[in-house]
XYZ file of N, CA and C in Angstrom:
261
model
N -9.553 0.735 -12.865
C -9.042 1.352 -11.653
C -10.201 2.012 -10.918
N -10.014 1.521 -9.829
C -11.264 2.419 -9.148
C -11.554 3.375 -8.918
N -12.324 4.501 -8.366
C -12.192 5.947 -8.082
C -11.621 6.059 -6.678
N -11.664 5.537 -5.784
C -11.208 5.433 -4.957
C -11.014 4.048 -4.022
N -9.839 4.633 -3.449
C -9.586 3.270 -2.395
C -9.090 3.450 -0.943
N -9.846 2.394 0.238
C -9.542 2.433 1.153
C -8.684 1.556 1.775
N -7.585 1.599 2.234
C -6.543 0.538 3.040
C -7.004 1.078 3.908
N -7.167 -0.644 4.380
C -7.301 -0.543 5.855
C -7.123 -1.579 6.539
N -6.180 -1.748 7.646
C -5.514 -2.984 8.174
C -6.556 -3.436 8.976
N -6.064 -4.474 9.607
C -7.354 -5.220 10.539
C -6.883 -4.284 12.007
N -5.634 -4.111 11.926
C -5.292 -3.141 13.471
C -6.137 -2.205 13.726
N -6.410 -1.445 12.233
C -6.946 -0.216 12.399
C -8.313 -0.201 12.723
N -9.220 -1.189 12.278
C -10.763 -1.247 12.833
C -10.901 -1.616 13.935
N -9.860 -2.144 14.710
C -9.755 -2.782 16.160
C -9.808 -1.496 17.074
N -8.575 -0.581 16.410
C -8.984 0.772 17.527
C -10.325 1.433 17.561
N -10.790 1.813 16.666
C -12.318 2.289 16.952
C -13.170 1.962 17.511
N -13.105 0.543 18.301
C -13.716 0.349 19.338
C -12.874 -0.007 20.766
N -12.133 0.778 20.636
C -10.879 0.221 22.024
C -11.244 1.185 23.434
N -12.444 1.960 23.016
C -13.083 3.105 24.346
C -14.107 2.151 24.522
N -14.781 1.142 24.178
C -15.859 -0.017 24.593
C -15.189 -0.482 25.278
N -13.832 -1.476 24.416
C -13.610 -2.516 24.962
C -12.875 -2.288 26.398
N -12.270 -0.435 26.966
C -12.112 -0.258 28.330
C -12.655 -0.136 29.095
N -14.097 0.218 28.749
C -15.177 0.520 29.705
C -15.382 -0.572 30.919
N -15.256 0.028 32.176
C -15.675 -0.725 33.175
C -14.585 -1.215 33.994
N -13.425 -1.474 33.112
C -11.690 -1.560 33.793
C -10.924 -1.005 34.267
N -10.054 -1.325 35.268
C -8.872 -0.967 36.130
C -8.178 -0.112 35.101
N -7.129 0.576 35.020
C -6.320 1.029 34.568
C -4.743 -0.016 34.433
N -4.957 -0.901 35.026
C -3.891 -1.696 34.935
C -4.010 -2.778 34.314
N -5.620 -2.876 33.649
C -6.082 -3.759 32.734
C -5.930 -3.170 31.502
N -5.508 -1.961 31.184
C -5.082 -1.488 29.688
C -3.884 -1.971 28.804
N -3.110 -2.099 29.504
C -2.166 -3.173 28.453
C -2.482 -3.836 28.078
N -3.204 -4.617 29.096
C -3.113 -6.221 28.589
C -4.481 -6.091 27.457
N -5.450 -5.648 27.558
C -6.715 -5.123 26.919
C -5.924 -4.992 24.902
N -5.287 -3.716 25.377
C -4.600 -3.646 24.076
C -3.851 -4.484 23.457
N -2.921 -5.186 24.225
C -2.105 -6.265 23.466
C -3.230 -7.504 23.093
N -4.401 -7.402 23.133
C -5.597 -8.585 22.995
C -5.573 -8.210 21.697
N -5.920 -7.028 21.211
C -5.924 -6.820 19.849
C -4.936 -7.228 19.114
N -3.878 -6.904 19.371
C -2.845 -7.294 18.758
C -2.231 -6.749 17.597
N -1.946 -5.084 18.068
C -1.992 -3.922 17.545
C -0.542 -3.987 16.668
N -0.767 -3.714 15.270
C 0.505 -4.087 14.587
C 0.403 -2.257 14.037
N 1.429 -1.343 14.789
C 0.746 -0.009 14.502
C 1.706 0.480 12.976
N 2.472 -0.425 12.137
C 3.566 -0.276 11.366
C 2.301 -0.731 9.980
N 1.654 -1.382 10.470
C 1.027 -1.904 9.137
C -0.640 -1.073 9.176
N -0.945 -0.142 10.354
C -1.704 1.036 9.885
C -1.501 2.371 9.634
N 0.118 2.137 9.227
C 0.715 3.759 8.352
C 0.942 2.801 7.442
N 0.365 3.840 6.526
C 0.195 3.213 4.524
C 0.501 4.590 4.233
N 0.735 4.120 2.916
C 0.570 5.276 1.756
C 0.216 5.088 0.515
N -0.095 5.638 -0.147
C -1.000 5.811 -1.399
C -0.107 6.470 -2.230
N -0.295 5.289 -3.831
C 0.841 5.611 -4.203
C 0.117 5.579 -5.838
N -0.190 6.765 -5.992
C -1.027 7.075 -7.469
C -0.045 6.871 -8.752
N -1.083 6.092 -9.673
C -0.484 6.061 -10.870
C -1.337 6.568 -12.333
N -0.997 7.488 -12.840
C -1.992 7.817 -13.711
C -1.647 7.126 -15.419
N -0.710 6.007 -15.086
C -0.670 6.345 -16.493
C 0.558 6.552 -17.094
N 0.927 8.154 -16.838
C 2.041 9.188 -17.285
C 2.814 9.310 -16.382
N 2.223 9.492 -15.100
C 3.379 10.336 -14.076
C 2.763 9.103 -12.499
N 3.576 9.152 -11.596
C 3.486 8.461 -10.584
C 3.604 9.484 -9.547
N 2.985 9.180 -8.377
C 3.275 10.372 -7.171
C 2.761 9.408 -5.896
N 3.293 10.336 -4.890
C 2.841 9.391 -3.653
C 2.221 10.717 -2.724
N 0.802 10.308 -2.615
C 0.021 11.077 -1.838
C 0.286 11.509 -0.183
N 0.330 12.139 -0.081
C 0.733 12.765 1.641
C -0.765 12.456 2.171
N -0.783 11.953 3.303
C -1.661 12.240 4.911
C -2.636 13.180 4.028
N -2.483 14.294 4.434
C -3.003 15.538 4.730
C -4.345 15.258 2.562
N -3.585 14.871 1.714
C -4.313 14.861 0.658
C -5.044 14.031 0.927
N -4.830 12.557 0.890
C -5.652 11.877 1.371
C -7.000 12.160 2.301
N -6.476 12.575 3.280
C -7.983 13.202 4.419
C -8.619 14.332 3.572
N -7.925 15.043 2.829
C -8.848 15.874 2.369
C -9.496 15.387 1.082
N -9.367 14.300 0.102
C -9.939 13.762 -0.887
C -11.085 13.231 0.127
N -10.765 12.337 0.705
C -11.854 11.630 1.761
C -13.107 12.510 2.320
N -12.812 13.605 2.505
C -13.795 14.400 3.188
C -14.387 15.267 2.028
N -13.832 15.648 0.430
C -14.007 16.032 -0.436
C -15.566 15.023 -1.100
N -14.948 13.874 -0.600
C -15.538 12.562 -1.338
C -17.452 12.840 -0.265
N -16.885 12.281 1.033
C -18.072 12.570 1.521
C -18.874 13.470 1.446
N -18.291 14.701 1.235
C -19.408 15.992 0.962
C -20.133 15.965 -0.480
N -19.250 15.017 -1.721
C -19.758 14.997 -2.704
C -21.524 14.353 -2.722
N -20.998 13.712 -1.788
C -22.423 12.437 -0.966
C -23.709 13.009 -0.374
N -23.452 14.187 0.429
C -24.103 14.805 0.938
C -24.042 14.805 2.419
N -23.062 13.780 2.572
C -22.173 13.959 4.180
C -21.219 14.779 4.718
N -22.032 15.680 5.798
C -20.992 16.703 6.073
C -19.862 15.988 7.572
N -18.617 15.620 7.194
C -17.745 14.825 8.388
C -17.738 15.576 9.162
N -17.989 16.847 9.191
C -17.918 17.848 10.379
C -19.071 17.741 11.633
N -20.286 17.473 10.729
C -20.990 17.257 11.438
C -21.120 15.877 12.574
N -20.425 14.744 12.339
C -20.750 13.588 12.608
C -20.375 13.488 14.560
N -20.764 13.388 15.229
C -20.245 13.416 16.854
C -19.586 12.335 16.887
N -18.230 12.395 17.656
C -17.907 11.517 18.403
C -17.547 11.080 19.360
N -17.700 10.210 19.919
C -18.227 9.759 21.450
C -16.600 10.094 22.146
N -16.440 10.786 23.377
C -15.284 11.340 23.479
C -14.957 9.948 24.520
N -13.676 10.167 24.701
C -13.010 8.472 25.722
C -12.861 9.064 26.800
């Protein structure tokens, strides 16, 4: 079992660049822009569903982001620090 794991749909890497892919367009070119991706937004809510073994549990949002950011600082990455490019 691994130490950790990331789900992650193909929808979901599509948004992180969806402030590129508007740059330079109408506002009435945003639909159609987005439906290019082909945004399935049901299959980028997951959940995490731990099994140790003994006991089973299903991780909330909020644990998750904070293991994640637990994880990176273990690294020597502070997420706080990281900028991001505002839309």
């Amino acid at each position: 079992m691994p130490d950790r794991v990331r789900v992650r749909a193909p929808s979901e890497a599509n948004w992180h660049g969806m402030s590129y892919m508007l740059e330079g367009f109408q506002l009435a070119d945003v639909p159609i822009i987005i439906a290019a991706i082909d945004p399935c937004y049901s299959c980028t809510d997951r959940a995490i569903r731990l099994n140790s073994g003994r006991e089973e549990q299903i991780a909330s949002w909020e644990q998750i982001r904070q293991f994640g950011i637990e994880q990176y600082k273990r690294n020597g990455i502070d997420p706080g620090s990281i900028a991001i490019r505002p839309f």
